[in-house]
Short mmCIF file of C-alpha atoms and ligand atoms in Angstrom, two decimals:
data_model
loop_
_atom_site.label_atom_id
_atom_site.label_comp_id
_atom_site.label_asym_id
_atom_site.label_seq_id
_atom_site.Cartn_x
_atom_site.Cartn_y
_atom_site.Cartn_z
CA MET M 1 19.55 22.96 -39.32
CA HIS M 2 18.07 19.53 -38.52
CA ALA M 3 16.25 18.95 -35.24
CA PRO M 4 18.00 16.31 -33.04
CA ARG M 5 16.80 12.77 -33.74
CA PRO M 6 15.28 10.89 -30.81
CA SER M 7 17.17 7.79 -29.58
CA HIS M 8 13.85 6.10 -28.65
CA ASP M 9 10.09 6.56 -29.05
CA VAL M 10 9.62 6.51 -25.29
CA ILE M 11 11.79 6.52 -22.20
CA VAL M 12 10.34 4.74 -19.16
CA LEU M 13 12.12 5.69 -15.95
CA GLY M 14 11.79 3.02 -13.23
CA ALA M 15 11.74 -0.74 -13.90
CA GLY M 16 9.38 -1.66 -11.07
CA ALA M 17 5.81 -2.92 -11.33
CA ALA M 18 4.39 -0.01 -13.34
CA GLY M 19 7.48 0.64 -15.47
CA LEU M 20 7.87 -3.01 -16.54
CA MET M 21 4.18 -3.25 -17.44
CA CYS M 22 4.22 0.02 -19.39
CA ALA M 23 7.45 -0.79 -21.27
CA GLY M 24 6.13 -4.23 -22.25
CA ARG M 25 2.87 -2.84 -23.60
CA ALA M 26 4.62 -0.02 -25.47
CA GLY M 27 7.15 -2.46 -26.98
CA GLN M 28 4.37 -4.80 -28.08
CA ALA M 29 2.71 -1.83 -29.80
CA GLY M 30 5.88 -1.43 -31.87
CA LEU M 31 7.49 1.46 -30.01
CA GLN M 32 11.23 1.62 -29.37
CA VAL M 33 11.51 1.83 -25.57
CA ALA M 34 14.36 2.63 -23.16
CA LEU M 35 13.52 1.21 -19.72
CA ILE M 36 15.92 2.68 -17.16
CA ASP M 37 16.54 1.94 -13.49
CA HIS M 38 19.34 2.83 -11.11
CA ALA M 39 19.03 -0.59 -9.45
CA GLU M 40 21.08 -3.55 -10.69
CA ALA M 41 17.91 -5.64 -11.05
CA PRO M 42 14.30 -4.84 -11.99
CA GLY M 43 11.20 -5.30 -9.83
CA LYS M 44 12.84 -5.45 -6.40
CA LYS M 45 9.64 -4.59 -4.53
CA ILE M 46 7.72 -7.22 -6.48
CA LEU M 47 10.28 -9.82 -5.37
CA ILE M 48 9.74 -9.15 -1.65
CA SER M 49 6.00 -8.49 -1.91
CA GLY M 50 3.36 -10.66 -0.32
CA GLY M 51 5.95 -12.49 1.80
CA GLY M 52 7.76 -13.55 -1.41
CA ARG M 53 4.58 -14.76 -3.14
CA CYS M 54 3.38 -11.38 -4.48
CA ASN M 55 -0.21 -10.44 -3.72
CA PHE M 56 -0.50 -9.34 -7.34
CA THR M 57 -4.11 -8.13 -7.31
CA ASN M 58 -7.42 -8.44 -5.50
CA ARG M 59 -10.53 -10.24 -6.70
CA SER M 60 -12.58 -7.07 -6.27
CA VAL M 61 -11.07 -3.65 -6.95
CA SER M 62 -12.74 -0.26 -7.16
CA ALA M 63 -11.74 3.35 -6.51
CA ALA M 64 -13.19 2.93 -2.99
CA ASN M 65 -10.12 0.82 -2.13
CA PHE M 66 -7.82 3.80 -2.69
CA HIS M 67 -7.27 7.19 -1.16
CA SER M 68 -6.30 10.33 -3.03
CA ALA M 69 -7.05 14.05 -2.89
CA ASN M 70 -9.35 13.23 -5.84
CA PRO M 71 -11.14 9.95 -4.97
CA HIS M 72 -12.56 9.72 -8.52
CA PHE M 73 -9.25 9.94 -10.37
CA ALA M 74 -8.39 6.22 -10.29
CA LYS M 75 -11.77 5.11 -11.70
CA SER M 76 -10.89 5.48 -15.36
CA ALA M 77 -7.65 3.46 -15.40
CA LEU M 78 -8.97 0.85 -12.95
CA GLY M 79 -12.11 0.44 -15.04
CA ARG M 80 -10.15 -0.20 -18.23
CA TYR M 81 -7.62 -2.67 -16.81
CA ARG M 82 -9.26 -4.97 -14.29
CA PRO M 83 -8.05 -7.75 -12.01
CA ALA M 84 -9.43 -10.27 -14.55
CA ASP M 85 -7.06 -8.84 -17.17
CA PHE M 86 -4.04 -9.39 -14.94
CA ILE M 87 -5.25 -12.87 -13.96
CA ALA M 88 -5.55 -13.71 -17.68
CA LEU M 89 -1.94 -12.56 -18.17
CA ILE M 90 -0.71 -14.64 -15.22
CA GLU M 91 -2.56 -17.69 -16.56
CA ARG M 92 -1.23 -17.20 -20.08
CA HIS M 93 2.23 -17.53 -18.53
CA GLY M 94 1.20 -20.71 -16.69
CA ILE M 95 1.68 -19.17 -13.24
CA ALA M 96 -0.37 -21.00 -10.61
CA TRP M 97 -2.12 -18.79 -8.09
CA HIS M 98 -4.51 -18.97 -5.16
CA GLU M 99 -6.92 -16.75 -3.27
CA LYS M 100 -6.32 -16.01 0.40
CA THR M 101 -8.60 -14.00 2.68
CA LEU M 102 -10.46 -10.89 1.54
CA GLY M 103 -10.03 -11.59 -2.19
CA GLN M 104 -6.22 -11.36 -2.09
CA LEU M 105 -4.55 -13.28 -4.95
CA PHE M 106 -1.03 -14.70 -4.59
CA CYS M 107 1.35 -16.84 -6.67
CA ASP M 108 1.52 -20.46 -5.51
CA GLY M 109 5.24 -20.41 -6.26
CA SER M 110 7.25 -17.23 -6.00
CA ALA M 111 7.08 -13.50 -6.76
CA ARG M 112 10.05 -14.07 -9.09
CA GLN M 113 7.54 -15.57 -11.56
CA VAL M 114 5.76 -12.20 -11.82
CA VAL M 115 9.02 -10.34 -12.52
CA ASP M 116 10.04 -12.96 -15.11
CA MET M 117 6.61 -12.71 -16.72
CA LEU M 118 6.80 -8.92 -16.97
CA LEU M 119 10.31 -9.13 -18.44
CA SER M 120 9.23 -11.72 -20.99
CA GLU M 121 6.35 -9.43 -21.98
CA CYS M 122 8.99 -6.87 -23.08
CA PRO M 123 9.98 -7.75 -26.69
CA ALA M 124 13.82 -7.87 -26.71
CA GLU M 125 14.12 -6.07 -30.04
CA LYS M 126 11.90 -3.23 -28.84
CA VAL M 127 12.63 -2.70 -25.13
CA GLU M 128 16.20 -1.79 -24.15
CA LEU M 129 16.63 -2.46 -20.42
CA LEU M 130 19.28 -0.14 -18.98
CA LEU M 131 20.05 -1.02 -15.39
CA GLY M 132 22.48 0.14 -12.73
CA HIS M 133 22.99 3.76 -13.65
CA ALA M 134 21.77 6.98 -12.12
CA VAL M 135 19.92 9.45 -14.27
CA SER M 136 20.53 13.15 -14.12
CA ASP M 137 19.61 16.34 -15.90
CA ILE M 138 16.22 15.79 -17.53
CA ARG M 139 15.29 18.50 -20.03
CA HIS M 140 12.54 19.16 -22.53
CA ASP M 141 13.35 21.19 -25.64
CA GLY M 142 9.78 21.75 -26.76
CA ALA M 143 9.69 18.52 -28.78
CA LEU M 144 11.90 15.91 -27.09
CA PHE M 145 12.87 14.92 -23.55
CA HIS M 146 16.63 14.58 -23.07
CA LEU M 147 18.02 12.57 -20.24
CA ALA M 148 21.65 12.12 -19.26
CA ARG M 149 22.59 8.61 -18.19
CA ASP M 150 26.27 8.43 -17.31
CA SER M 151 28.05 9.77 -20.39
CA ALA M 152 25.22 8.80 -22.78
CA MET M 153 22.32 11.01 -23.76
CA LEU M 154 18.87 9.54 -24.40
CA SER M 155 16.04 11.40 -26.05
CA ALA M 156 12.42 10.67 -26.87
CA PRO M 157 9.16 12.54 -27.47
CA ALA M 158 7.58 10.72 -24.51
CA LEU M 159 8.86 10.22 -20.97
CA VAL M 160 7.05 7.97 -18.46
CA ILE M 161 7.99 8.42 -14.81
CA ALA M 162 7.52 5.13 -12.94
CA THR M 163 10.01 5.55 -10.10
CA GLY M 164 7.46 4.85 -7.34
CA GLY M 165 7.56 6.46 -3.90
CA PRO M 166 10.26 6.76 -1.22
CA SER M 167 9.12 3.93 1.05
CA ILE M 168 11.86 1.40 1.90
CA PRO M 169 14.88 3.48 0.76
CA LYS M 170 17.21 0.54 1.34
CA LEU M 171 15.61 -1.09 -1.71
CA GLY M 172 16.59 1.92 -3.81
CA ALA M 173 13.30 3.83 -3.44
CA THR M 174 13.57 7.58 -3.97
CA GLY M 175 11.36 10.64 -4.37
CA LEU M 176 12.64 11.30 -7.90
CA ALA M 177 9.10 11.32 -9.32
CA TYR M 178 8.27 14.31 -7.10
CA ASP M 179 11.41 16.23 -8.16
CA ILE M 180 10.59 15.67 -11.83
CA ALA M 181 6.95 16.64 -11.25
CA ARG M 182 8.00 19.92 -9.60
CA GLN M 183 10.59 20.60 -12.29
CA PHE M 184 7.85 20.42 -14.91
CA GLY M 185 5.35 22.52 -12.97
CA CYS M 186 3.18 19.87 -11.23
CA LYS M 187 2.34 20.07 -7.54
CA VAL M 188 3.00 17.21 -5.15
CA VAL M 189 0.59 16.20 -2.38
CA VAL M 190 2.74 15.86 0.77
CA PRO M 191 4.10 12.29 0.75
CA ARG M 192 3.52 10.30 3.96
CA PRO M 193 4.41 6.77 5.02
CA ALA M 194 1.32 4.54 4.62
CA LEU M 195 0.56 0.89 5.39
CA VAL M 196 3.04 1.40 8.20
CA PRO M 197 3.27 0.24 11.85
CA LEU M 198 2.23 2.84 14.43
CA THR M 199 4.33 3.66 17.50
CA LEU M 200 2.88 4.11 20.99
CA PRO M 201 3.98 6.54 23.72
CA PRO M 202 5.55 5.39 27.02
CA ALA M 203 2.13 5.58 28.72
CA ASP M 204 1.14 2.55 26.65
CA LEU M 205 4.20 0.56 27.66
CA LEU M 206 1.96 -2.16 29.03
CA PHE M 207 0.87 -2.92 25.49
CA ARG M 208 4.40 -2.82 24.13
CA GLU M 209 5.20 -5.67 26.54
CA LEU M 210 2.73 -7.78 24.53
CA SER M 211 5.11 -7.79 21.55
CA GLY M 212 4.34 -10.70 19.22
CA ILE M 213 0.69 -11.18 20.27
CA ALA M 214 -1.91 -10.94 17.50
CA THR M 215 -5.69 -10.90 17.63
CA GLU M 216 -8.53 -10.09 15.27
CA VAL M 217 -9.92 -6.59 15.82
CA ILE M 218 -11.85 -3.84 14.12
CA ALA M 219 -9.50 -0.83 13.91
CA THR M 220 -10.91 2.62 13.13
CA ALA M 221 -9.18 5.88 12.17
CA GLY M 222 -11.52 8.68 11.14
CA LYS M 223 -14.10 7.10 8.83
CA ALA M 224 -11.85 4.17 7.84
CA ARG M 225 -12.66 0.85 9.50
CA PHE M 226 -10.94 -2.50 8.95
CA ARG M 227 -11.63 -5.92 10.47
CA GLU M 228 -8.39 -7.88 10.34
CA ALA M 229 -5.58 -8.97 12.69
CA ALA M 230 -3.69 -6.48 14.86
CA LEU M 231 -0.22 -7.28 16.17
CA PHE M 232 1.50 -5.80 19.21
CA THR M 233 5.15 -4.91 18.55
CA HIS M 234 7.93 -3.71 20.83
CA LYS M 235 7.37 -0.21 19.42
CA GLY M 236 3.57 -0.18 19.22
CA LEU M 237 1.01 -1.69 16.87
CA SER M 238 1.16 -3.44 13.51
CA GLY M 239 -0.68 -6.23 11.66
CA PRO M 240 -3.02 -5.81 8.69
CA ALA M 241 -5.79 -3.89 10.53
CA ILE M 242 -3.31 -1.35 11.89
CA LEU M 243 -1.41 -1.00 8.60
CA GLN M 244 -4.74 -0.30 6.88
CA VAL M 245 -5.80 2.45 9.31
CA SER M 246 -2.28 3.93 9.36
CA SER M 247 -2.96 5.25 5.85
CA TYR M 248 -5.85 7.29 7.25
CA TRP M 249 -4.39 8.19 10.67
CA LYS M 250 -3.38 11.80 11.23
CA PRO M 251 -0.76 12.78 13.86
CA GLY M 252 -2.46 13.81 17.10
CA GLU M 253 -5.54 11.68 16.46
CA ALA M 254 -6.50 8.52 18.33
CA ILE M 255 -7.32 5.21 16.70
CA ALA M 256 -10.07 3.02 18.14
CA VAL M 257 -9.71 -0.74 18.45
CA ASP M 258 -12.60 -3.14 19.02
CA PHE M 259 -10.92 -6.11 20.70
CA LEU M 260 -14.02 -8.32 20.50
CA PRO M 261 -15.51 -7.85 17.02
CA GLY M 262 -17.33 -11.19 17.11
CA ALA M 263 -18.82 -10.86 20.60
CA PRO M 264 -22.45 -9.83 21.26
CA PRO M 265 -22.70 -6.31 22.76
CA ASP M 266 -23.72 -7.67 26.19
CA TRP M 267 -21.16 -10.50 26.34
CA LEU M 268 -19.81 -9.51 29.78
CA ARG M 269 -23.30 -9.25 31.29
CA GLN M 270 -24.03 -12.70 29.80
CA ALA M 271 -20.79 -13.99 31.38
CA LYS M 272 -21.98 -12.62 34.73
CA ARG M 273 -25.19 -14.67 34.45
CA GLU M 274 -23.35 -17.81 33.36
CA HIS M 275 -20.24 -17.54 35.59
CA PRO M 276 -21.03 -15.11 38.42
CA ARG M 277 -17.84 -15.95 40.35
CA ALA M 278 -15.56 -15.26 37.36
CA GLN M 279 -13.48 -12.08 37.13
CA VAL M 280 -13.28 -9.69 34.15
CA LYS M 281 -9.82 -11.12 33.39
CA THR M 282 -11.17 -14.70 33.20
CA ALA M 283 -14.14 -13.68 31.06
CA LEU M 284 -11.75 -11.86 28.71
CA ALA M 285 -9.31 -14.78 28.59
CA ALA M 286 -12.13 -16.93 27.19
CA ARG M 287 -12.14 -14.67 24.12
CA LEU M 288 -8.60 -13.25 23.82
CA PRO M 289 -4.98 -14.46 24.19
CA ASP M 290 -4.19 -14.80 27.93
CA ARG M 291 -1.50 -12.10 28.10
CA LEU M 292 -3.66 -9.61 26.23
CA ALA M 293 -6.63 -10.41 28.49
CA ALA M 294 -4.39 -9.82 31.53
CA ALA M 295 -3.01 -6.51 30.19
CA LEU M 296 -6.46 -5.18 29.30
CA SER M 297 -7.90 -6.17 32.69
CA GLU M 298 -4.98 -4.48 34.43
CA LYS M 299 -5.79 -1.27 32.54
CA ILE M 300 -9.50 -1.62 33.31
CA ASP M 301 -8.57 -2.16 36.97
CA GLN M 302 -11.81 -3.84 38.06
CA PRO M 303 -11.04 -6.48 40.70
CA GLY M 304 -13.69 -8.78 42.20
CA ASN M 305 -16.30 -11.19 40.89
CA LEU M 306 -18.61 -10.29 38.02
CA ALA M 307 -21.55 -10.99 40.37
CA ASP M 308 -20.44 -8.06 42.56
CA MET M 309 -20.44 -5.57 39.67
CA PRO M 310 -23.55 -3.70 38.59
CA ASP M 311 -24.67 -4.30 34.99
CA LYS M 312 -24.08 -0.60 34.29
CA ARG M 313 -20.38 -0.96 35.10
CA LEU M 314 -20.13 -4.13 32.99
CA SER M 315 -21.75 -2.35 30.10
CA GLN M 316 -19.15 0.46 30.43
CA ILE M 317 -16.35 -2.12 30.29
CA GLU M 318 -17.95 -3.73 27.20
CA SER M 319 -18.02 -0.31 25.51
CA ARG M 320 -14.42 0.45 26.43
CA LEU M 321 -13.23 -2.89 24.99
CA ALA M 322 -15.26 -2.28 21.83
CA SER M 323 -13.64 1.11 21.27
CA TRP M 324 -10.27 1.09 23.00
CA ALA M 325 -8.50 4.38 22.29
CA PHE M 326 -4.81 4.28 21.40
CA HIS M 327 -2.92 7.54 20.93
CA PRO M 328 -0.04 6.74 18.57
CA ASN M 329 2.86 9.18 18.77
CA GLY M 330 4.06 8.43 15.24
CA THR M 331 4.75 5.74 12.67
CA GLU M 332 7.81 3.63 11.93
CA GLY M 333 8.37 5.92 8.93
CA PHE M 334 9.38 5.40 5.30
CA ALA M 335 11.92 2.76 6.39
CA LYS M 336 9.03 0.40 7.24
CA ALA M 337 6.14 1.77 5.15
CA GLU M 338 4.81 -0.61 2.53
CA VAL M 339 3.72 2.34 0.39
CA THR M 340 3.79 6.14 0.27
CA SER M 341 0.54 8.07 0.24
CA GLY M 342 0.38 11.47 -1.45
CA GLY M 343 2.55 12.11 -4.51
CA VAL M 344 2.15 13.81 -7.88
CA SER M 345 -1.12 15.73 -7.73
CA THR M 346 -3.81 14.23 -9.93
CA ASP M 347 -4.98 17.80 -10.71
CA PHE M 348 -2.13 17.94 -13.23
CA LEU M 349 -2.76 14.56 -14.88
CA SER M 350 -5.27 13.13 -17.33
CA SER M 351 -7.09 10.24 -15.63
CA LYS M 352 -7.45 8.57 -19.03
CA SER M 353 -3.80 8.62 -20.11
CA MET M 354 -1.81 9.61 -16.99
CA ALA M 355 -0.19 12.32 -19.15
CA THR M 356 0.58 15.73 -17.72
CA LYS M 357 -2.16 18.05 -18.94
CA HIS M 358 0.14 20.95 -19.82
CA LEU M 359 2.96 18.77 -21.24
CA PRO M 360 1.29 15.76 -22.86
CA GLY M 361 4.53 13.82 -23.56
CA LEU M 362 5.24 13.51 -19.83
CA TYR M 363 3.46 10.69 -17.96
CA PHE M 364 3.38 9.68 -14.29
CA ILE M 365 2.26 6.17 -13.32
CA GLY M 366 2.24 3.86 -10.29
CA GLU M 367 2.91 4.74 -6.69
CA GLY M 368 4.50 8.12 -7.46
CA VAL M 369 1.00 9.43 -8.22
CA ASP M 370 -1.34 10.56 -5.42
CA VAL M 371 -3.36 7.33 -5.53
CA THR M 372 -2.71 4.89 -2.67
CA GLY M 373 -4.36 1.53 -2.25
CA TRP M 374 -5.33 -0.56 0.72
CA LEU M 375 -3.31 -3.56 1.75
CA GLY M 376 -4.35 -6.61 -0.26
CA GLY M 377 -3.08 -6.38 -3.87
CA TYR M 378 -4.61 -2.99 -4.61
CA ASN M 379 -1.32 -1.13 -5.03
CA PHE M 380 -0.11 -3.55 -7.68
CA GLN M 381 -3.46 -3.34 -9.46
CA TRP M 382 -2.99 0.45 -9.57
CA ALA M 383 0.56 -0.01 -10.91
CA TRP M 384 -0.71 -2.34 -13.69
CA ALA M 385 -3.79 -0.24 -14.54
CA SER M 386 -2.05 3.15 -14.62
CA ALA M 387 0.78 1.63 -16.69
CA VAL M 388 -1.65 0.24 -19.25
CA ALA M 389 -3.53 3.57 -19.40
CA ALA M 390 -0.27 5.36 -20.25
CA ALA M 391 0.93 2.68 -22.68
CA ASN M 392 -2.34 2.82 -24.61
CA ALA M 393 -1.95 6.58 -25.00
CA LEU M 394 1.70 6.56 -26.16
P1 FDA Z 401 8.23 0.37 -7.70
O1 FDA Z 401 8.76 0.76 -6.38
O2 FDA Z 401 7.77 -1.02 -7.92
O3 FDA Z 401 9.33 0.66 -8.83
C1 FDA Z 401 10.04 1.87 -8.89
C2 FDA Z 401 11.34 1.59 -9.62
O4 FDA Z 401 11.99 2.85 -9.82
C3 FDA Z 401 12.30 0.73 -8.81
O5 FDA Z 401 12.79 -0.32 -9.61
C4 FDA Z 401 13.41 1.69 -8.39
O6 FDA Z 401 14.70 1.08 -8.35
C5 FDA Z 401 13.36 2.74 -9.50
N1 FDA Z 401 13.85 4.04 -9.07
C6 FDA Z 401 13.51 4.71 -7.95
N2 FDA Z 401 14.20 5.86 -7.88
C7 FDA Z 401 14.99 5.91 -8.98
C8 FDA Z 401 15.94 6.84 -9.45
N3 FDA Z 401 16.22 7.95 -8.75
N4 FDA Z 401 16.58 6.59 -10.63
C9 FDA Z 401 16.30 5.46 -11.32
N5 FDA Z 401 15.43 4.53 -10.91
C10 FDA Z 401 14.77 4.76 -9.75
N6 FDA Z 401 1.51 -4.16 -3.14
C11 FDA Z 401 0.59 -5.08 -3.46
O7 FDA Z 401 -0.35 -4.74 -4.19
N7 FDA Z 401 0.68 -6.36 -3.00
C12 FDA Z 401 1.70 -6.77 -2.20
O8 FDA Z 401 1.81 -7.97 -1.87
C13 FDA Z 401 2.65 -5.81 -1.80
N8 FDA Z 401 3.64 -6.15 -0.93
C14 FDA Z 401 4.60 -5.23 -0.61
C15 FDA Z 401 5.61 -5.59 0.30
C16 FDA Z 401 6.60 -4.67 0.62
C17 FDA Z 401 7.66 -5.04 1.63
C18 FDA Z 401 6.59 -3.38 0.02
C19 FDA Z 401 7.68 -2.37 0.33
C20 FDA Z 401 5.58 -3.01 -0.85
C21 FDA Z 401 4.57 -3.92 -1.16
N9 FDA Z 401 3.52 -3.58 -2.02
C22 FDA Z 401 2.56 -4.51 -2.32
C23 FDA Z 401 3.46 -2.24 -2.65
C24 FDA Z 401 3.99 -2.34 -4.08
O9 FDA Z 401 5.25 -3.00 -4.06
C25 FDA Z 401 4.15 -0.97 -4.72
O10 FDA Z 401 2.99 -0.21 -4.55
C26 FDA Z 401 4.46 -1.10 -6.20
O11 FDA Z 401 5.70 -1.80 -6.36
C27 FDA Z 401 4.56 0.26 -6.86
O12 FDA Z 401 4.94 0.08 -8.19
P2 FDA Z 401 5.78 1.22 -8.93
O13 FDA Z 401 6.19 0.65 -10.23
O14 FDA Z 401 5.06 2.50 -8.89
O15 FDA Z 401 7.08 1.42 -8.02
#
């Protein structure tokens, strides 16, 4: 009896950032690829990323910009496919780009250019793009993976799972990568919404009334510290600094916010010497948006002129404003999370190839893996780098 013949050399499941990159590379290497997605169009998250301009990488990327149960895991793939490699690809396709703050690189035009580039990197005669159909019943017979797609059966010796994480389900995001991982004996680190707005309890209602106000802060959760803008929302806190610390925040813990990161430590005592008849609220309003200054002073509840307050009290107020404790009661969840932290445990994967150690034909790449980047182009760089690591090993 003959063994069943494979329909393809490799099946890539998920035509998002990582799947498109991996399929293109594999096709260019001469492999026959099936690239499958249940969505009607590829790369939906790329299209809405970076406010429609796709923050496609960061000027400086290292494993320190990611969190994972194994902080060393990402080093290998990131070291072998660097931001400069992706920039070279973008430039080869004539896509103009610019650098914003903190090394973040964006398209001048639109994120659509990145999706079109990735599609054009997939050789038509090698990569079969199969969109708009759910996949069910994945099996491995010892040699080939078999995958039912509607009435058709696909089979290949290699299967790459690039279905991302469950954040933003309305875009078609699912936890399929975790189900497949568990089916084939890999553990999954508990997935959590990350880069997500935090919600505040009713006791902090005063701050929720500041909805729409933004200011530069240093936000801290545990050992993670980010100096960027924070934004008050009608549910709590958002803005880049808060999204960054949300990935490190644990339920029940407080986050600390320094509202005056640029001010000298004795700024209020200096204000007392310069403007003794001013109030705390006025001194704060010189450095912060008026409504925020008013809300903070109301919480501090220190009426009277600065001249009437002992330096010791002013120094206490300075300290409180430099480390204001918020006690979030939750996050806005997967519906609003830019990424999912946790995912397929790296203990089960080769950091060089992203292949499952005990079943080398099965690969996991991109956001489905327990490697989560900071805000700022890092998550795409992980998608590209892990995809290339897998493609090179196919
Ligand atoms: P990705 O989510 O891109 O792709 C997964 C694919 O699998 C999708 O096409 C999906 O339809 C498909 N799929 C899922 N379940 C399936 C199933 N059951 N069957 C078949 N197919 C299935 N990052 C960054 O670095 N810079 C940025 O500017 C932004 N901006 C940004 C904005 C917003 C609003 C979001 C939500 C996210 C970002 N990100 C980002 C994060 C970034 O988009 C994300 O980390 C990468 O897209 C992850 O790439 P993957 O290929 O792993 O998953």
